[in-house]
DNA sequence: ACCTGAACACCGTTCAAGT
DNA sequence: ACCTGAACACCGTTCAAGT
């Protein structure tokens, strides 16, 4: 058999992406396979290679949906004062790691095979994330030059990311005796205190 | 054939661990396989299951060597003043991520299969790392209670870890326009400034 | 044009059988 | 007791061939 034509190319992509997200939530990233994705949507594994370049490409597209969701959450915090906005953005970032651990892990822990470069469209999405932070930092300390703001934004957000890593790990590995939300507040308060000048 | 008996059980373990570390440095974690490890040391894959529980167990043992090296580097910084010791420890942590990226990645990015729990002996090694940090933090602010010191140590070190993640990523994915050493100094200076009270 | 299904080159893991 | 080698149940990926 062949030529079923029940779905357009775009519908097929959407179905596959949805299946990836479901499977990863149900069984975890390490159990994900092209064959299982194909099974779930009622096609063969070979078909997916007509619609995606390979498994990495498929995962990247599934991650794009998660990143868009995160960017949306972070944007809805942008109206508050810079300090409040940064707190809310960090909380949104941590919430994803805690509540959607598997999806968060797929975004931030998945490494490309063959050390293949991450495509441009994807890198732009992750760069957009740092931009949101930088913009708020700029509003917080108007006397700092752009290079200082760039460095501080990346420093602060690396810290937030590190806490999210710990939160995701603890949820998966061992229930830690840590309050990640408290760590987040400690980081933001003390770092910004000193950086923005009290 | 069988019963070659050229190596003791302990020698076999050492050979396998060494082969894992070499292979991961040469080809990366995603290319590592039980069969390749066995090939490199001149045995069959089956043999490794008489000496290790499975691939995760083998990787954990290889990671133990890296963690011991890191703990050693961090300990040799313990003589300085608390603030200087923390800077040196953080630099040692970052140096591992930058210079031994593949080994660092295997320690901090490898997830267990089947969501199996990380064994006790391994968790104690990673806990030892936080202990080193906590001890220095205690020396820095004698008026803070143990719970505050515990929280601050984990917060600061999550930040250091986040910067190391970024450094490893940039080295593998795309040469970033970031100076991670400067980020480290920014984090330590500002966080400790405010936390320890100016 | 769209999709299949078989094939290729791999995996981790187990375990009866050889010495 | 020590280790092999074959087997099992999987992988990602390709592509000639069917409709």
CSV table of C-alpha atoms (C1' of nucleotides) in Angstrom, one decimal:
chain,number,residue,atom,x,y,z
A,1,UNK,CA,0.0,0.0,0.0
A,2,UNK,CA,0.9,3.6,-0.2
A,3,UNK,CA,-0.6,7.1,-0.9
A,4,UNK,CA,-3.0,7.3,2.0
A,5,UNK,CA,-3.2,11.1,1.7
A,6,UNK,CA,-5.4,11.4,4.7
A,7,UNK,CA,-3.3,14.2,6.1
A,8,UNK,CA,-1.4,17.1,4.5
A,9,UNK,CA,2.3,17.6,5.1
A,10,UNK,CA,1.5,20.2,7.8
A,11,UNK,CA,-1.0,18.0,9.5
A,12,UNK,CA,1.5,15.2,9.6
A,13,UNK,CA,4.1,17.4,11.2
A,14,UNK,CA,1.6,18.6,13.8
A,15,UNK,CA,0.5,15.0,14.6
A,16,UNK,CA,4.1,13.9,15.0
A,17,UNK,CA,5.1,16.8,17.2
A,18,UNK,CA,2.1,16.2,19.4
A,19,UNK,CA,3.0,12.5,19.7
A,20,UNK,CA,6.5,13.3,20.7
A,21,UNK,CA,5.3,15.6,23.4
A,22,UNK,CA,2.9,13.0,24.7
A,23,UNK,CA,5.4,10.2,24.6
A,24,UNK,CA,8.1,12.2,26.4
A,25,UNK,CA,5.6,13.2,29.2
A,26,UNK,CA,4.5,9.6,29.5
A,27,UNK,CA,7.7,7.6,29.3
A,28,UNK,CA,10.6,10.1,29.3
A,29,UNK,CA,13.1,11.3,26.7
A,30,UNK,CA,15.3,8.2,26.8
A,31,UNK,CA,12.3,6.0,25.8
A,32,UNK,CA,11.4,8.1,22.8
A,33,UNK,CA,11.9,6.6,19.4
A,34,UNK,CA,11.0,7.3,15.8
A,35,UNK,CA,9.2,4.0,15.6
A,36,UNK,CA,7.0,4.8,18.6
A,37,UNK,CA,6.1,8.2,17.3
A,38,UNK,CA,5.1,6.6,14.0
A,39,UNK,CA,3.1,3.9,15.8
A,40,UNK,CA,1.1,6.5,17.8
A,41,UNK,CA,0.0,8.4,14.7
A,42,UNK,CA,-0.7,5.3,12.6
A,43,UNK,CA,2.1,5.7,10.1
A,44,UNK,CA,5.5,3.9,9.5
A,45,UNK,CA,8.8,5.2,10.7
A,46,UNK,CA,10.0,5.8,7.1
A,47,UNK,CA,7.2,8.4,6.6
A,48,UNK,CA,8.6,10.7,9.2
A,49,UNK,CA,11.8,11.1,7.2
A,50,UNK,CA,9.8,12.7,4.4
A,51,UNK,CA,8.5,15.3,6.8
A,52,UNK,CA,11.4,15.8,9.1
A,53,UNK,CA,15.2,15.5,8.5
A,54,UNK,CA,15.7,13.1,11.3
A,55,UNK,CA,14.9,12.6,15.0
A,56,UNK,CA,16.8,15.6,16.1
A,57,UNK,CA,14.9,17.8,13.8
A,58,UNK,CA,11.6,16.3,15.1
A,59,UNK,CA,12.6,17.0,18.7
A,60,UNK,CA,13.7,20.5,17.8
A,61,UNK,CA,10.2,21.2,16.4
A,62,UNK,CA,8.6,19.7,19.5
A,63,UNK,CA,10.8,22.0,21.6
A,64,UNK,CA,9.8,25.0,19.6
A,65,UNK,CA,6.3,24.6,21.0
A,66,UNK,CA,7.6,24.5,24.5
A,67,UNK,CA,9.8,27.5,24.0
A,68,UNK,CA,6.9,29.5,22.6
A,69,UNK,CA,4.9,28.7,25.6
A,70,UNK,CA,7.7,29.8,27.9
A,71,UNK,CA,8.3,33.0,26.0
A,72,UNK,CA,4.6,33.7,26.2
A,73,UNK,CA,4.6,33.2,30.0
A,74,UNK,CA,7.7,35.4,30.3
A,75,UNK,CA,6.1,38.2,28.2
A,76,UNK,CA,3.0,38.3,30.3
A,77,UNK,CA,5.3,39.4,33.1
A,78,UNK,CA,6.8,42.3,31.2
A,79,UNK,CA,4.3,44.9,32.3
A,80,UNK,CA,5.4,45.0,35.9
A,81,UNK,CA,8.4,47.0,37.2
A,82,UNK,CA,11.7,45.6,36.1
A,83,UNK,CA,12.5,43.9,39.4
A,84,UNK,CA,9.0,42.3,39.6
A,85,UNK,CA,9.2,41.3,36.0
A,86,UNK,CA,12.5,39.5,36.5
A,87,UNK,CA,11.1,37.7,39.5
A,88,UNK,CA,8.0,36.6,37.5
A,89,UNK,CA,10.1,35.5,34.5
A,90,UNK,CA,12.3,33.5,36.7
A,91,UNK,CA,9.3,31.9,38.4
A,92,UNK,CA,7.9,31.0,35.0
A,93,UNK,CA,11.2,29.4,34.0
A,94,UNK,CA,11.3,27.4,37.2
A,95,UNK,CA,7.7,26.4,37.0
A,96,UNK,CA,8.3,24.8,33.6
A,97,UNK,CA,11.2,22.8,35.0
A,98,UNK,CA,9.1,21.7,38.0
A,99,UNK,CA,5.7,21.1,36.4
A,100,UNK,CA,6.7,20.0,32.9
A,101,UNK,CA,9.9,18.4,33.8
A,102,UNK,CA,10.1,16.0,30.8
A,103,UNK,CA,9.4,18.8,28.3
A,104,UNK,CA,11.8,21.2,29.9
A,105,UNK,CA,14.4,18.5,29.9
A,106,UNK,CA,13.9,17.8,26.2
A,107,UNK,CA,14.4,21.5,25.5
A,108,UNK,CA,17.4,22.2,27.7
A,109,UNK,CA,19.1,18.8,28.1
A,110,UNK,CA,18.8,17.2,24.6
A,111,UNK,CA,22.1,17.3,22.7
A,112,UNK,CA,22.2,17.0,19.0
A,113,UNK,CA,23.7,13.8,17.5
A,114,UNK,CA,26.9,14.0,15.6
A,115,UNK,CA,27.6,17.4,17.2
A,116,UNK,CA,25.5,18.8,14.4
A,117,UNK,CA,25.0,22.6,14.7
A,118,UNK,CA,21.7,23.8,16.2
A,119,UNK,CA,19.8,25.4,13.3
A,120,UNK,CA,19.4,29.2,13.1
A,121,UNK,CA,15.7,29.4,13.6
A,122,UNK,CA,16.1,27.5,16.9
A,123,UNK,CA,19.0,29.5,18.2
A,124,UNK,CA,16.9,32.7,17.6
A,125,UNK,CA,14.2,31.4,19.8
A,126,UNK,CA,16.6,30.7,22.7
A,127,UNK,CA,18.3,34.1,22.1
A,128,UNK,CA,14.8,35.8,22.4
A,129,UNK,CA,14.7,34.4,25.9
A,130,UNK,CA,17.9,36.2,26.9
A,131,UNK,CA,16.6,39.4,25.2
A,132,UNK,CA,13.6,39.5,27.5
A,133,UNK,CA,15.9,39.4,30.5
A,134,UNK,CA,18.3,41.9,29.1
A,135,UNK,CA,15.5,44.4,28.5
A,136,UNK,CA,14.4,44.3,32.1
A,137,UNK,CA,17.9,44.5,33.4
A,138,UNK,CA,18.4,47.6,31.3
A,139,UNK,CA,15.3,49.2,32.9
A,140,UNK,CA,16.7,48.4,36.3
A,141,UNK,CA,20.1,50.2,36.0
A,142,UNK,CA,20.1,53.0,33.5
A,143,UNK,CA,23.7,54.0,34.3
A,144,UNK,CA,25.2,50.7,33.1
A,145,UNK,CA,26.5,50.4,29.6
A,146,UNK,CA,25.2,47.7,27.2
A,147,UNK,CA,28.2,45.4,27.7
A,148,UNK,CA,27.7,45.3,31.4
A,149,UNK,CA,24.0,44.7,31.0
A,150,UNK,CA,24.7,41.9,28.5
A,151,UNK,CA,27.0,40.2,30.9
A,152,UNK,CA,24.8,40.6,34.0
A,153,UNK,CA,21.7,39.3,32.1
A,154,UNK,CA,23.6,36.2,31.1
A,155,UNK,CA,25.0,35.8,34.5
A,156,UNK,CA,21.7,36.1,36.3
A,157,UNK,CA,19.9,33.9,33.9
A,158,UNK,CA,22.6,31.2,34.1
A,159,UNK,CA,21.9,31.2,37.8
A,160,UNK,CA,18.2,30.8,37.2
A,161,UNK,CA,18.9,28.0,34.8
A,162,UNK,CA,21.2,26.3,37.3
A,163,UNK,CA,18.4,26.3,39.9
A,164,UNK,CA,16.0,24.9,37.3
A,165,UNK,CA,18.4,22.2,36.5
A,166,UNK,CA,18.6,21.3,40.2
A,167,UNK,CA,14.8,21.3,40.5
A,168,UNK,CA,14.3,19.1,37.5
A,169,UNK,CA,17.0,16.7,38.8
A,170,UNK,CA,15.6,16.5,42.2
A,171,UNK,CA,12.2,15.8,40.8
A,172,UNK,CA,13.6,12.9,38.8
A,173,UNK,CA,16.4,11.6,40.9
A,174,UNK,CA,15.7,12.2,44.6
A,175,UNK,CA,13.3,14.4,46.4
A,176,UNK,CA,15.8,17.1,47.5
A,177,UNK,CA,15.5,19.0,50.8
A,178,UNK,CA,15.7,22.2,48.9
A,179,UNK,CA,13.2,25.0,48.3
A,180,UNK,CA,14.0,26.1,44.8
A,181,UNK,CA,11.6,29.0,44.9
A,182,UNK,CA,13.5,30.3,48.0
A,183,UNK,CA,16.8,29.8,46.1
A,184,UNK,CA,15.4,31.8,43.2
A,185,UNK,CA,14.5,34.7,45.4
A,186,UNK,CA,17.8,34.6,47.2
A,187,UNK,CA,19.7,34.8,43.9
A,188,UNK,CA,17.6,37.6,42.4
A,189,UNK,CA,17.5,39.7,45.5
A,190,UNK,CA,21.2,39.5,46.4
A,191,UNK,CA,22.6,39.7,42.8
A,192,UNK,CA,20.4,42.5,41.7
A,193,UNK,CA,20.8,44.4,45.0
A,194,UNK,CA,24.5,44.6,44.6
A,195,UNK,CA,24.5,44.9,40.8
A,196,UNK,CA,22.0,47.7,40.5
A,197,UNK,CA,23.5,49.5,43.6
A,198,UNK,CA,21.5,48.5,46.6
B,1,UNK,CA,37.1,-20.1,24.3
B,2,UNK,CA,36.8,-18.9,27.8
B,3,UNK,CA,38.7,-18.4,31.0
B,4,UNK,CA,41.5,-16.1,29.9
B,5,UNK,CA,42.2,-14.9,33.4
B,6,UNK,CA,44.7,-12.4,32.2
B,7,UNK,CA,43.2,-9.7,34.5
B,8,UNK,CA,41.7,-9.7,37.9
B,9,UNK,CA,38.2,-8.4,38.4
B,10,UNK,CA,39.6,-5.1,39.7
B,11,UNK,CA,42.0,-4.8,36.7
B,12,UNK,CA,39.1,-5.4,34.4
B,13,UNK,CA,37.1,-2.6,36.0
B,14,UNK,CA,40.0,-0.2,35.8
B,15,UNK,CA,40.5,-1.0,32.1
B,16,UNK,CA,36.8,-0.6,31.3
B,17,UNK,CA,36.6,2.7,33.2
B,18,UNK,CA,39.7,4.0,31.4
B,19,UNK,CA,38.3,3.0,28.0
B,20,UNK,CA,35.0,4.8,28.7
B,21,UNK,CA,36.9,8.0,29.6
B,22,UNK,CA,39.0,7.7,26.4
B,23,UNK,CA,36.1,7.0,24.1
B,24,UNK,CA,33.9,9.8,25.5
B,25,UNK,CA,36.8,12.3,25.1
B,26,UNK,CA,37.4,11.1,21.5
B,27,UNK,CA,33.9,10.6,20.2
B,28,UNK,CA,31.4,12.1,22.7
B,29,UNK,CA,28.9,10.6,25.1
B,30,UNK,CA,26.3,9.8,22.5
B,31,UNK,CA,28.7,7.6,20.6
B,32,UNK,CA,29.7,5.5,23.6
B,33,UNK,CA,28.5,1.9,23.6
B,34,UNK,CA,29.2,-1.2,25.7
B,35,UNK,CA,30.4,-3.0,22.6
B,36,UNK,CA,33.0,-0.3,21.8
B,37,UNK,CA,34.3,-0.3,25.4
B,38,UNK,CA,34.7,-4.1,25.2
B,39,UNK,CA,36.4,-3.9,21.8
B,40,UNK,CA,38.9,-1.4,23.1
B,41,UNK,CA,40.0,-3.6,26.0
B,42,UNK,CA,39.9,-6.8,23.9
B,43,UNK,CA,37.0,-8.5,25.6
B,44,UNK,CA,33.4,-9.2,24.6
B,45,UNK,CA,30.5,-7.0,25.6
B,46,UNK,CA,29.0,-9.9,27.7
B,47,UNK,CA,32.1,-9.9,30.0
B,48,UNK,CA,31.3,-6.3,31.1
B,49,UNK,CA,28.0,-7.5,32.6
B,50,UNK,CA,30.0,-9.7,35.0
B,51,UNK,CA,31.9,-6.8,36.3
B,52,UNK,CA,29.3,-4.0,36.1
B,53,UNK,CA,25.6,-4.1,36.5
B,54,UNK,CA,24.9,-2.3,33.3
B,55,UNK,CA,26.1,0.7,31.2
B,56,UNK,CA,24.8,3.2,33.7
B,57,UNK,CA,26.8,1.6,36.4
B,58,UNK,CA,29.9,1.6,34.2
B,59,UNK,CA,29.4,5.3,33.5
B,60,UNK,CA,28.8,6.1,37.1
B,61,UNK,CA,32.2,4.5,38.0
B,62,UNK,CA,33.9,6.5,35.3
B,63,UNK,CA,32.3,9.6,36.6
B,64,UNK,CA,33.5,8.8,40.1
B,65,UNK,CA,37.1,9.4,38.8
B,66,UNK,CA,36.1,12.8,37.4
B,67,UNK,CA,34.4,13.8,40.6
B,68,UNK,CA,37.4,12.8,42.7
B,69,UNK,CA,39.6,14.9,40.5
B,70,UNK,CA,37.2,17.9,40.9
B,71,UNK,CA,37.0,17.4,44.6
B,72,UNK,CA,40.8,17.3,44.7
B,73,UNK,CA,41.1,20.6,42.8
B,74,UNK,CA,38.5,22.2,45.0
B,75,UNK,CA,40.2,21.1,48.2
B,76,UNK,CA,43.5,22.6,47.2
B,77,UNK,CA,41.7,25.9,47.2
B,78,UNK,CA,40.5,25.5,50.8
B,79,UNK,CA,43.5,27.1,52.4
B,80,UNK,CA,42.8,30.7,51.2
B,81,UNK,CA,40.4,33.1,52.8
B,82,UNK,CA,36.7,32.0,52.3
B,83,UNK,CA,36.1,34.5,49.5
B,84,UNK,CA,39.2,33.6,47.6
B,85,UNK,CA,38.5,29.9,48.2
B,86,UNK,CA,35.1,30.2,46.7
B,87,UNK,CA,36.5,32.0,43.7
B,88,UNK,CA,39.1,29.3,43.2
B,89,UNK,CA,36.6,26.5,43.7
B,90,UNK,CA,34.3,28.0,41.1
B,91,UNK,CA,37.1,28.5,38.7
B,92,UNK,CA,38.1,24.8,39.1
B,93,UNK,CA,34.5,23.8,38.4
B,94,UNK,CA,34.3,26.0,35.3
B,95,UNK,CA,37.7,24.8,34.1
B,96,UNK,CA,36.5,21.2,34.1
B,97,UNK,CA,33.5,22.2,32.0
B,98,UNK,CA,35.7,24.2,29.6
B,99,UNK,CA,38.7,21.9,29.3
B,100,UNK,CA,37.3,18.5,29.9
B,101,UNK,CA,33.9,19.2,28.4
B,102,UNK,CA,33.1,15.6,27.4
B,103,UNK,CA,33.9,14.2,30.9
B,104,UNK,CA,32.1,17.1,32.6
B,105,UNK,CA,29.1,16.4,30.5
B,106,UNK,CA,29.1,12.7,31.3
B,107,UNK,CA,29.1,13.6,35.0
B,108,UNK,CA,26.5,16.3,35.1
B,109,UNK,CA,24.3,15.6,32.0
B,110,UNK,CA,24.0,11.9,32.0
B,111,UNK,CA,20.6,10.7,33.0
B,112,UNK,CA,20.0,7.2,34.3
B,113,UNK,CA,17.9,4.8,32.2
B,114,UNK,CA,14.5,3.7,33.5
B,115,UNK,CA,14.6,6.6,35.9
B,116,UNK,CA,16.6,4.3,38.2
B,117,UNK,CA,17.7,5.9,41.4
B,118,UNK,CA,21.3,7.2,41.6
B,119,UNK,CA,23.1,4.9,44.0
B,120,UNK,CA,24.1,6.0,47.5
B,121,UNK,CA,27.8,6.0,47.1
B,122,UNK,CA,27.5,8.3,44.1
B,123,UNK,CA,25.1,10.7,45.7
B,124,UNK,CA,27.5,11.1,48.6
B,125,UNK,CA,30.3,12.2,46.2
B,126,UNK,CA,28.1,14.9,44.8
B,127,UNK,CA,27.0,15.9,48.2
B,128,UNK,CA,30.6,16.3,49.3
B,129,UNK,CA,30.9,19.0,46.6
B,130,UNK,CA,28.2,21.1,48.2
B,131,UNK,CA,29.8,20.5,51.6
B,132,UNK,CA,33.0,22.2,50.5
B,133,UNK,CA,31.1,25.2,49.4
B,134,UNK,CA,28.9,25.4,52.5
B,135,UNK,CA,32.0,25.3,54.7
B,136,UNK,CA,33.5,28.3,53.0
B,137,UNK,CA,30.2,30.2,53.1
B,138,UNK,CA,30.0,29.5,56.8
B,139,UNK,CA,33.4,31.1,57.2
B,140,UNK,CA,32.3,34.1,55.3
B,141,UNK,CA,29.3,35.0,57.4
B,142,UNK,CA,29.4,33.9,61.0
B,143,UNK,CA,26.1,35.5,61.9
B,144,UNK,CA,24.0,33.5,59.5
B,145,UNK,CA,22.2,30.3,60.8
B,146,UNK,CA,22.9,26.9,59.3
B,147,UNK,CA,19.6,26.9,57.2
B,148,UNK,CA,20.6,30.2,55.7
B,149,UNK,CA,24.1,29.0,54.9
B,150,UNK,CA,22.7,25.8,53.4
B,151,UNK,CA,20.3,27.7,51.1
B,152,UNK,CA,22.9,30.3,50.1
B,153,UNK,CA,25.5,27.6,49.3
B,154,UNK,CA,23.1,25.8,47.1
B,155,UNK,CA,21.9,29.0,45.4
B,156,UNK,CA,25.4,30.2,44.7
B,157,UNK,CA,26.6,26.8,43.4
B,158,UNK,CA,23.5,26.4,41.2
B,159,UNK,CA,24.6,29.7,39.6
B,160,UNK,CA,28.1,28.4,39.1
B,161,UNK,CA,26.7,25.2,37.6
B,162,UNK,CA,24.5,27.2,35.3
B,163,UNK,CA,27.5,29.1,34.0
B,164,UNK,CA,29.4,25.9,33.5
B,165,UNK,CA,26.4,24.5,31.6
B,166,UNK,CA,26.5,27.5,29.3
B,167,UNK,CA,30.3,27.2,28.9
B,168,UNK,CA,30.1,23.5,27.9
B,169,UNK,CA,27.1,24.2,25.6
B,170,UNK,CA,28.9,27.1,23.9
B,171,UNK,CA,32.0,24.9,23.4
B,172,UNK,CA,29.9,22.2,21.8
B,173,UNK,CA,27.2,24.0,20.0
B,174,UNK,CA,28.4,27.4,19.0
B,175,UNK,CA,31.2,29.6,20.0
B,176,UNK,CA,29.3,32.1,22.2
B,177,UNK,CA,30.2,35.7,22.6
B,178,UNK,CA,30.4,35.3,26.4
B,179,UNK,CA,33.3,35.5,28.8
B,180,UNK,CA,32.3,32.8,31.3
B,181,UNK,CA,35.1,33.7,33.7
B,182,UNK,CA,33.8,37.3,33.9
B,183,UNK,CA,30.3,35.9,34.5
B,184,UNK,CA,31.7,33.8,37.4
B,185,UNK,CA,33.3,36.8,39.0
B,186,UNK,CA,30.2,38.9,38.5
B,187,UNK,CA,28.0,36.2,40.2
B,188,UNK,CA,30.3,35.6,43.1
B,189,UNK,CA,31.1,39.3,43.8
B,190,UNK,CA,27.6,40.6,43.7
B,191,UNK,CA,25.9,37.6,45.4
B,192,UNK,CA,28.4,37.4,48.2
B,193,UNK,CA,28.5,41.1,48.6
B,194,UNK,CA,24.9,41.4,49.3
B,195,UNK,CA,24.6,38.1,51.2
B,196,UNK,CA,27.5,38.6,53.6
B,197,UNK,CA,26.5,42.2,54.1
B,198,UNK,CA,28.6,44.4,51.8
C,1,DA,C1',3.2,12.1,-5.1
C,2,DC,C1',2.8,9.6,-1.0
C,3,DC,C1',3.9,6.0,1.9
C,4,DT,C1',5.4,1.3,2.8
C,5,DG,C1',8.2,-2.4,4.3
C,6,DA,C1',12.3,-4.5,4.1
C,7,DA,C1',17.0,-3.9,4.7
C,8,DC,C1',21.4,-2.1,6.9
C,9,DA,C1',24.2,-1.1,10.6
C,10,DC,C1',23.9,-0.6,14.8
C,11,DC,C1',22.2,-0.8,20.1
C,12,DG,C1',21.9,-3.0,25.6
C,13,DT,C1',21.3,-7.1,27.9
C,14,DT,C1',21.1,-12.2,28.9
C,15,DC,C1',22.6,-16.7,29.4
C,16,DA,C1',23.7,-21.6,27.9
C,17,DA,C1',27.8,-23.6,26.8
C,18,DG,C1',32.7,-24.1,26.4
C,19,DT,C1',37.3,-24.6,28.9
D,1,DA,C1',35.2,-19.7,37.7
D,2,DC,C1',35.8,-16.9,33.8
D,3,DC,C1',34.5,-15.6,29.4
D,4,DT,C1',32.4,-16.3,24.9
D,5,DG,C1',29.2,-16.0,21.2
D,6,DA,C1',24.8,-16.3,19.8
D,7,DA,C1',20.3,-14.7,20.6
D,8,DC,C1',16.6,-11.3,21.7
D,9,DA,C1',14.4,-7.2,21.5
D,10,DC,C1',15.1,-3.2,20.3
D,11,DC,C1',17.3,1.3,17.7
D,12,DG,C1',17.9,5.4,13.5
D,13,DT,C1',18.0,5.8,8.8
D,14,DT,C1',17.6,4.8,3.7
D,15,DC,C1',15.3,3.7,-0.4
D,16,DA,C1',13.4,0.7,-4.1
D,17,DA,C1',9.0,-0.4,-5.1
D,18,DG,C1',4.0,-0.2,-4.9
D,19,DT,C1',-0.4,2.5,-5.7
